[in-house]
XYZ file of C-alpha atoms in Angstrom:
117
model
C 210.306 94.469 91.854
C 213.032 93.040 94.075
C 216.137 91.648 92.356
C 215.373 88.246 93.880
C 212.106 88.171 91.936
C 213.948 88.815 88.681
C 216.342 85.991 89.599
C 213.384 83.687 90.259
C 211.848 84.394 86.867
C 215.206 83.999 85.094
C 215.918 80.695 86.883
C 212.431 79.418 86.126
C 212.784 80.161 82.409
C 216.292 78.618 82.367
C 214.831 75.547 84.074
C 212.254 75.243 81.290
C 214.919 75.548 78.600
C 217.005 72.836 80.280
C 213.969 70.570 80.415
C 212.740 71.104 76.857
C 215.720 71.673 74.568
C 217.707 68.475 75.331
C 214.647 66.386 74.485
C 215.012 67.379 70.825
C 218.150 65.181 70.669
C 216.238 62.086 71.794
C 214.172 59.619 69.730
C 211.026 61.129 71.285
C 211.523 64.148 69.019
C 210.464 62.025 66.044
C 206.884 61.704 67.254
C 204.296 63.811 65.492
C 202.958 65.593 68.579
C 206.339 66.187 70.213
C 206.890 69.780 69.072
C 203.315 70.921 69.810
C 203.631 69.361 73.283
C 206.890 71.187 73.934
C 205.342 74.460 72.745
C 202.473 73.998 75.213
C 204.957 73.328 78.045
C 206.916 76.439 77.027
C 203.758 78.556 76.961
C 202.832 77.244 80.403
C 206.231 78.369 81.682
C 205.856 81.812 80.161
C 202.347 82.122 81.627
C 203.661 81.178 85.076
C 206.458 83.737 84.731
C 203.933 86.433 83.822
C 201.744 85.429 86.778
C 204.749 85.765 89.090
C 205.582 89.133 87.538
C 202.005 90.280 88.206
C 202.174 89.186 91.888
C 199.583 86.436 91.587
C 199.621 84.570 94.935
C 198.232 81.388 93.358
C 201.298 81.233 91.070
C 203.617 81.295 94.067
C 201.650 78.529 95.809
C 201.471 76.451 92.623
C 205.222 76.733 92.030
C 205.991 75.700 95.600
C 203.720 72.644 95.299
C 205.136 71.583 91.942
C 208.673 72.184 93.220
C 208.071 69.554 95.895
C 207.198 67.120 93.100
C 210.283 68.174 91.121
C 212.477 67.621 94.187
C 211.035 64.138 94.605
C 211.696 63.329 90.927
C 215.252 64.673 91.154
C 215.812 62.500 94.219
C 214.617 59.432 92.304
C 216.863 60.320 89.374
C 219.871 60.653 91.653
C 218.971 57.467 93.541
C 218.935 55.441 90.323
C 222.231 56.887 89.194
C 222.800 59.680 86.742
C 224.783 59.420 83.542
C 226.641 62.392 82.126
C 224.020 62.575 79.359
C 221.372 63.477 81.938
C 223.118 66.598 83.284
C 220.476 68.973 81.807
C 217.744 67.161 83.752
C 219.752 67.396 86.970
C 220.529 71.075 86.363
C 216.842 71.758 85.610
C 215.829 70.027 88.845
C 218.355 72.008 90.871
C 217.190 75.278 89.297
C 213.576 74.365 90.019
C 214.377 73.686 93.679
C 216.251 77.000 93.827
C 213.160 78.760 92.461
C 210.988 77.145 95.133
C 213.403 78.138 97.891
C 213.806 81.709 96.624
C 210.028 82.176 96.762
C 210.411 82.264 100.563
C 213.007 85.048 100.657
C 211.841 88.036 102.755
C 211.954 90.473 99.821
C 209.876 88.127 97.667
C 207.379 87.524 100.455
C 206.945 91.311 100.802
C 206.554 91.574 97.013
C 203.565 89.208 97.102
C 202.172 90.718 100.326
C 201.900 94.170 98.681
C 199.235 92.786 96.351
C 196.985 91.833 99.250
C 197.363 95.161 101.055
């Protein structure tokens, strides 16, 4: 596994932590289904990380597509103005965009191409 792939998985998991953990300090955390919802989102992230680890091409495509959406949402957040309290959301968006960009590195592209060969 190329070191860039390990960096992608680490950044993706850090992105999830920065998206989920700060929400526990908001009033949304008081809702009954909040914790189960966050657990499902966390499990989704772990499943995507495992799919990347196992060289699943669909996982790479899916992450690139959802990264485009994340970039759009980060752009909207920045356009509206960001308060200092929203720094985890901005950091999560930046990490997500970094993950999407790193998926196109030559070593990562070869990593996924080996599966098809």
